[in-house]
CSV table of C-alpha atoms and ligand atoms in Angstrom, one decimal:
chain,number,residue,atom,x,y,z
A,5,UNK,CA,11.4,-5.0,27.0
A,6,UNK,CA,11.9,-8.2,28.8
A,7,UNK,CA,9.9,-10.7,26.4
A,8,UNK,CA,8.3,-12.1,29.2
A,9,UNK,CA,6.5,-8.9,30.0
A,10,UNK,CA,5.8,-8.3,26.3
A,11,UNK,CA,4.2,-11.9,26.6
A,12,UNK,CA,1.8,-11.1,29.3
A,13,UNK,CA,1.0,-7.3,28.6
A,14,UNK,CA,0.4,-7.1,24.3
A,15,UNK,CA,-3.8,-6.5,25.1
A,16,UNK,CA,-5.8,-5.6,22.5
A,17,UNK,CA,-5.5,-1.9,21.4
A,18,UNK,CA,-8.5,0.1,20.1
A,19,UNK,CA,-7.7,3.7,21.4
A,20,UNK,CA,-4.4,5.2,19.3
A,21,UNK,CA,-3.0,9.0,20.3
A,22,UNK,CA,-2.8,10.1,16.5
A,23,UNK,CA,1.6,10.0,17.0
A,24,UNK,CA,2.2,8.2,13.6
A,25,UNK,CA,4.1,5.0,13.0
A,26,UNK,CA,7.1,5.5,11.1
A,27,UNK,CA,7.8,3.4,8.0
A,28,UNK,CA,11.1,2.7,9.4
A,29,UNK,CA,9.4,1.4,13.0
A,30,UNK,CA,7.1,-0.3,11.4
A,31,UNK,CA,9.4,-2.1,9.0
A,32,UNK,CA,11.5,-3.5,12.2
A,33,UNK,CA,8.3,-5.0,14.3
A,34,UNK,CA,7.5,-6.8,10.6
A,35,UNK,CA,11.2,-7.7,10.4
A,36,UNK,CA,11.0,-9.1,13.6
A,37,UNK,CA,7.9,-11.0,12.8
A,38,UNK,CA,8.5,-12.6,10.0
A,39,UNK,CA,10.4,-14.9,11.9
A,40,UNK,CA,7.1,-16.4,12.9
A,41,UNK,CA,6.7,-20.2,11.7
A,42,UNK,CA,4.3,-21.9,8.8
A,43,UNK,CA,3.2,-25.3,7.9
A,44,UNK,CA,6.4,-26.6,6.2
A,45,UNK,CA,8.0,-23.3,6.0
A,46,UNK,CA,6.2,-22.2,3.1
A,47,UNK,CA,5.3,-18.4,4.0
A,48,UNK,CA,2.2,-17.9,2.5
A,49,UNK,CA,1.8,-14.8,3.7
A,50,UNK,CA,1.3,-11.5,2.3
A,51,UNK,CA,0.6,-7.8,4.3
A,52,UNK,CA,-0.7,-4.7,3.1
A,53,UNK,CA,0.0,-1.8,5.0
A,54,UNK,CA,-2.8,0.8,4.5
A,55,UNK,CA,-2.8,4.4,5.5
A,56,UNK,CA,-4.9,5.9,2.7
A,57,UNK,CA,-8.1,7.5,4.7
A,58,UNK,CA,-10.7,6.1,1.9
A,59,UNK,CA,-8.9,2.8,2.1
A,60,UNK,CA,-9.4,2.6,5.6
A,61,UNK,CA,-13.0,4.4,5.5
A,62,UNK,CA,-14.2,1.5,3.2
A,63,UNK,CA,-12.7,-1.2,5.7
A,64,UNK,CA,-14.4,0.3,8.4
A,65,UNK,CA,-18.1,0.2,6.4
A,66,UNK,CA,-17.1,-3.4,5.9
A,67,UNK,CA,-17.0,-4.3,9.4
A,68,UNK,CA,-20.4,-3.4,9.8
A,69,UNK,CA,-22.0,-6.1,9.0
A,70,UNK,CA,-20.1,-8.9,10.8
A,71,UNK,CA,-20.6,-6.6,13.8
A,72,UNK,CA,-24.3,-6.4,13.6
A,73,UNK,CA,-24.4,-10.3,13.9
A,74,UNK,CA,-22.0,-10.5,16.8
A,75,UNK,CA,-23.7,-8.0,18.7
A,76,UNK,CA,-27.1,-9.4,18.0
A,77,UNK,CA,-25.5,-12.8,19.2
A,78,UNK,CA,-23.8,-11.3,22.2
A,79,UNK,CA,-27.6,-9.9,23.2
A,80,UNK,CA,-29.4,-13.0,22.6
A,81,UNK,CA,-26.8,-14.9,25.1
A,82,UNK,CA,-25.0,-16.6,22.4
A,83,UNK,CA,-21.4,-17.3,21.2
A,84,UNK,CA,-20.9,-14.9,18.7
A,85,UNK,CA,-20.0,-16.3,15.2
A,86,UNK,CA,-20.1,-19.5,16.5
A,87,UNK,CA,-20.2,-22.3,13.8
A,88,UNK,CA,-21.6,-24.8,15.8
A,89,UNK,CA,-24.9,-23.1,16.4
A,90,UNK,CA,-26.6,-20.5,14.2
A,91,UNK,CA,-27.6,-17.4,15.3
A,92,UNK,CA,-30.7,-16.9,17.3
A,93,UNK,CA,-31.5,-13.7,16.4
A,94,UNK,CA,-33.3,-13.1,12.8
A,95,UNK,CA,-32.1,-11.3,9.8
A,96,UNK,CA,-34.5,-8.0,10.8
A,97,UNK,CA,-32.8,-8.2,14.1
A,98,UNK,CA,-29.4,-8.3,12.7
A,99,UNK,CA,-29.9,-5.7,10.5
A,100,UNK,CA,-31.5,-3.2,13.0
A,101,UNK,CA,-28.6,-3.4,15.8
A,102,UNK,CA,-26.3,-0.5,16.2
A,103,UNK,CA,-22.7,-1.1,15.3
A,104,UNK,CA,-20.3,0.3,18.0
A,105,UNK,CA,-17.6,2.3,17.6
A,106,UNK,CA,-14.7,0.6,18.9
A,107,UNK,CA,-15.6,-2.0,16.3
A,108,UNK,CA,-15.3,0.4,13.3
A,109,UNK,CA,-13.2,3.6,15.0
A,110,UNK,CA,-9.8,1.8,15.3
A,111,UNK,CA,-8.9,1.4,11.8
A,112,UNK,CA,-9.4,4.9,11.3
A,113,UNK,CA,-7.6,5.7,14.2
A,114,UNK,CA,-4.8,3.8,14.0
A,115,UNK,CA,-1.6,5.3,12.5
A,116,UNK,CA,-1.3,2.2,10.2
A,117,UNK,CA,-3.8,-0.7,8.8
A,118,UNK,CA,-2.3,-4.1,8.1
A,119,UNK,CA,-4.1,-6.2,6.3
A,120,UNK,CA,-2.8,-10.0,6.7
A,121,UNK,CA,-3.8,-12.3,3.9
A,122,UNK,CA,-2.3,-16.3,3.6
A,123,UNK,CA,-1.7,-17.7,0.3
A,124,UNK,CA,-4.0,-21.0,0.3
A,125,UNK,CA,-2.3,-22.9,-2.2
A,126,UNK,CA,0.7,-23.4,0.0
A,127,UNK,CA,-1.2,-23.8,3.4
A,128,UNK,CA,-1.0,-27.2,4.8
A,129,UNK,CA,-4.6,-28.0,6.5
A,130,UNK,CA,-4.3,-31.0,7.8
A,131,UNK,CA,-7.7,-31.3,9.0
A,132,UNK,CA,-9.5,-30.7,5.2
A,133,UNK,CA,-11.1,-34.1,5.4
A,134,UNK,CA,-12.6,-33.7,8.8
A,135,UNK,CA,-16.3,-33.0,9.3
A,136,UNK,CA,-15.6,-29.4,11.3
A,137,UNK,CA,-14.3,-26.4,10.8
A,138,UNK,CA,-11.0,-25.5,9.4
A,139,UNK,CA,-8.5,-24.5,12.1
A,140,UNK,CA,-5.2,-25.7,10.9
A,141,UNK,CA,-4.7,-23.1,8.0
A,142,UNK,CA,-4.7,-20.6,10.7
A,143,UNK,CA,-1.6,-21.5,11.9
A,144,UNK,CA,0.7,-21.1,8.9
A,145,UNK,CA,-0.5,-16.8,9.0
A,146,UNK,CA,-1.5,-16.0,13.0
A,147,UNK,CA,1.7,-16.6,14.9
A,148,UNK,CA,3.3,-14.0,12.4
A,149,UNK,CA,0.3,-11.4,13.2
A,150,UNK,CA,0.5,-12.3,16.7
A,151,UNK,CA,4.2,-12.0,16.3
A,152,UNK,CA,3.9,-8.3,14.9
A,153,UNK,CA,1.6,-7.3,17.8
A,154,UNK,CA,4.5,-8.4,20.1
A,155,UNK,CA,7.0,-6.8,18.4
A,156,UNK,CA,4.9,-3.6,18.3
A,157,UNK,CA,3.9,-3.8,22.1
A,158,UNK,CA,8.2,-3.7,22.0
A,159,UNK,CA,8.4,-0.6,20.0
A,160,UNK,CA,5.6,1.3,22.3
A,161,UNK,CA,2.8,0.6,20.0
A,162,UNK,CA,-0.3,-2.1,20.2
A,163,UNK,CA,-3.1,-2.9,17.7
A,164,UNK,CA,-5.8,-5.9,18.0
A,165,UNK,CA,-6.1,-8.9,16.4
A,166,UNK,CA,-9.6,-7.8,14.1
A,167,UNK,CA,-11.6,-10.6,12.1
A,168,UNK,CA,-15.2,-8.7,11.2
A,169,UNK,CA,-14.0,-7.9,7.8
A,170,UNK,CA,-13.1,-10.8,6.5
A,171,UNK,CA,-17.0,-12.1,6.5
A,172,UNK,CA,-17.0,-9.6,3.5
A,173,UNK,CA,-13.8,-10.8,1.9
A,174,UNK,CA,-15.1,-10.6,-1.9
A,175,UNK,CA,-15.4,-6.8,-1.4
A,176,UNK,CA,-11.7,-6.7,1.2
A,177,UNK,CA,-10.5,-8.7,-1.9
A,178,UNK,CA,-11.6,-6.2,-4.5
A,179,UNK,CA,-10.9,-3.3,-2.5
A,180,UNK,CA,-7.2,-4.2,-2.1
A,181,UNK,CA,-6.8,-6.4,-5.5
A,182,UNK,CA,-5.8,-9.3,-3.2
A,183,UNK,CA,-6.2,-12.4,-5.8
A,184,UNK,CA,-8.6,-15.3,-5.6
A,185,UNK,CA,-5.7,-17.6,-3.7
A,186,UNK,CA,-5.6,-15.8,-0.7
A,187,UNK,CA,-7.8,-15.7,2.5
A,188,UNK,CA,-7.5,-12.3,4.4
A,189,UNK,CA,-6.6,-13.0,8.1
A,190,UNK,CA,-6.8,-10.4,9.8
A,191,UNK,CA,-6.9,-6.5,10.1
A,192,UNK,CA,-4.9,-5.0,12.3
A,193,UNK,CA,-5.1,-1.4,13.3
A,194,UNK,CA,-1.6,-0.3,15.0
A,195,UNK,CA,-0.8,2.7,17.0
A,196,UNK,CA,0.6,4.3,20.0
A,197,UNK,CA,-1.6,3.4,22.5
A,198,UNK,CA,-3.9,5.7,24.5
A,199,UNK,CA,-3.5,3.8,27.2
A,200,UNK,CA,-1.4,0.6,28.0
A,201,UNK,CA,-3.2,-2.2,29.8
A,202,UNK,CA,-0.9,-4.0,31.9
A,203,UNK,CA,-2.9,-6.9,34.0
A,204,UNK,CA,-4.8,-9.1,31.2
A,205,UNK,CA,-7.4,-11.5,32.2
A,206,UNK,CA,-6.9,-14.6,31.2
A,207,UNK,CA,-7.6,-18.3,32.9
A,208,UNK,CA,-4.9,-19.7,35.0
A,209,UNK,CA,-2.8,-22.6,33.5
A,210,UNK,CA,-4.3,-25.2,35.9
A,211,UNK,CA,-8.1,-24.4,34.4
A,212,UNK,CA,-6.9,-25.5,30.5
A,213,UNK,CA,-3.8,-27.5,31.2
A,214,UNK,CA,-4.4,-31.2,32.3
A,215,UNK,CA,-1.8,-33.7,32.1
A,216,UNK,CA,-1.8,-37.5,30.4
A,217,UNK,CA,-5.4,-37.0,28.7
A,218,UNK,CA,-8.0,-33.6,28.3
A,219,UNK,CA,-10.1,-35.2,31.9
A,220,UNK,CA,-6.5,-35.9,33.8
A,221,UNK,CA,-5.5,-33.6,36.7
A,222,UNK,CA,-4.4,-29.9,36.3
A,223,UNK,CA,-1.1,-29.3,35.2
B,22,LIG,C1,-9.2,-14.5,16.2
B,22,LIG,C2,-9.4,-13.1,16.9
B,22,LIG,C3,-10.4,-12.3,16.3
B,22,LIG,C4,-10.6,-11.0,16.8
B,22,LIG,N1,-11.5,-10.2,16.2
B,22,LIG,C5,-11.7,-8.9,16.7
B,22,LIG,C6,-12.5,-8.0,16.0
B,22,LIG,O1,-13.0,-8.3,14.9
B,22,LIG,N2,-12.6,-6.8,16.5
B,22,LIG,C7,-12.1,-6.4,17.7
B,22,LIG,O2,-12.3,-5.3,18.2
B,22,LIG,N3,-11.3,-7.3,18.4
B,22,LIG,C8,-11.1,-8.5,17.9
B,22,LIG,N4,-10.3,-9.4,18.6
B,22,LIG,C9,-9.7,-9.0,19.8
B,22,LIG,C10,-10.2,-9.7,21.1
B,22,LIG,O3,-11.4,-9.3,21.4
B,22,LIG,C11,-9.2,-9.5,22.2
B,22,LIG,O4,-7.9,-10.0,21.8
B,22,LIG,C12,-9.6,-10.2,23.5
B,22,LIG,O5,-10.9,-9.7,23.9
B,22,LIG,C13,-8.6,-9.9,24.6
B,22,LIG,O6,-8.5,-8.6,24.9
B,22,LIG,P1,-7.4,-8.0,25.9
B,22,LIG,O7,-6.1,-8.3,25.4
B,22,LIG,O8,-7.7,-6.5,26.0
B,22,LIG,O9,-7.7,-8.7,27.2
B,22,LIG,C14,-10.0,-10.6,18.0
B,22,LIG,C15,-9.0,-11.5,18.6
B,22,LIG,C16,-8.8,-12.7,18.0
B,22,LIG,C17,-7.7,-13.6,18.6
């Protein structure tokens, strides 16, 4: 595919057919991603591909309770997950809302799991002494899982960024024997898409780009 069109049509998958993903497929889109860049070029990074069904069964359970609190939030008209504000909606309330499928059916679903985790004693986080939440980190591990959803919307697959189990990372961590060093990333169910999205909504350049200074005109 032209890598334009890859660029504005690699949506978030959650529906998979059952076809599987070949080891030999899915060792070419992570071939092609690992060309993705890191803080210094240190490659911290380190992917499990799951496809055992009580691996993936135990992933799923461990969505569950990230979800409860994002759904609660969404309800209560909040940001979900949102650092800046905590959530409205108590305990009781988290505890009692329904988790929906499509937050814990895609990893069973999908014809492979990875599981992206980023080796923090080589990330560079430039912002450690600031008074906020980290962000930098991030960016030495999600251009290469944003790089192997690309290179799997190539291939005729798709999978979605997912982030709900890493709220439970001691028991991710001890599931998968990933050691203390490394933060898990993401999860990322992949699969032949049911159906392939091709018009994604996303804000027009002049809303978020502005030139000289954040208030100067659109760009
Ligand atoms: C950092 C990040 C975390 C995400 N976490 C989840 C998640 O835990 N579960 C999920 O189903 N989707 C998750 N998503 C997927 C987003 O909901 C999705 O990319 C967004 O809604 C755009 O969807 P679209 O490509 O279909 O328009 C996450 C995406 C990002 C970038």
């Amino acid at each position: 595919m032209d890598l334009y069109d890859v660029m504005r049509s690699t949506a978030a998958v959650r529906e998979f057919t059952g076809d599987p993903l070949p080891d030999e497929i899915l060792h070419r889109i992570l071939d092609h991603a690992r060309f993705a860049p890191s803080g210094g070029n240190r490659q911290g990074t380190h992917v499990i591909v799951v496809r055992d069904r009580g691996t993936r069964e135990r992933l799923a359970e461990l969505n569950a309770p990230a979800v409860r609190r994002y759904v609660a939030q969404i309800k209560a008209g909040q940001s979900p997950w949102n650092p800046l504000e905590p959530p409205r909606p108590g305990p009781d309330e988290i505890a009692a809302t329904e988790v929906p499928e499509h937050f814990t059916g895609p990893v069973l679903t999908a014809a492979a799991v990875l599981v992206v985790c980023v080796d923090l004693g080589v990330v560079a986080a430039l912002d450690q002494h600031l008074d906020r939440v980290g962000v930098v980190s991030g960016a030495s591990v999600y251009p290469l899982v944003w790089n192997v959803l690309l290179a799997a919307r190539n291939e005729g697959f798709g999978g979605t960024i997912t982030t709900m189990a890493v709220a439970e990372e001691p028991a991710v961590r001890e599931l998968l024997g990933i050691p203390e060093q490394y933060a898990v990333a993401a999860v990322l169910p992949l699969g032949r898409p049911v159906k392939q999205l091709t018009k994604l909504r996303r804000r027009p350049v002049e809303e978020f780009v502005t030139r000289e200074r954040f208030d100067g005109a659109a760009f």
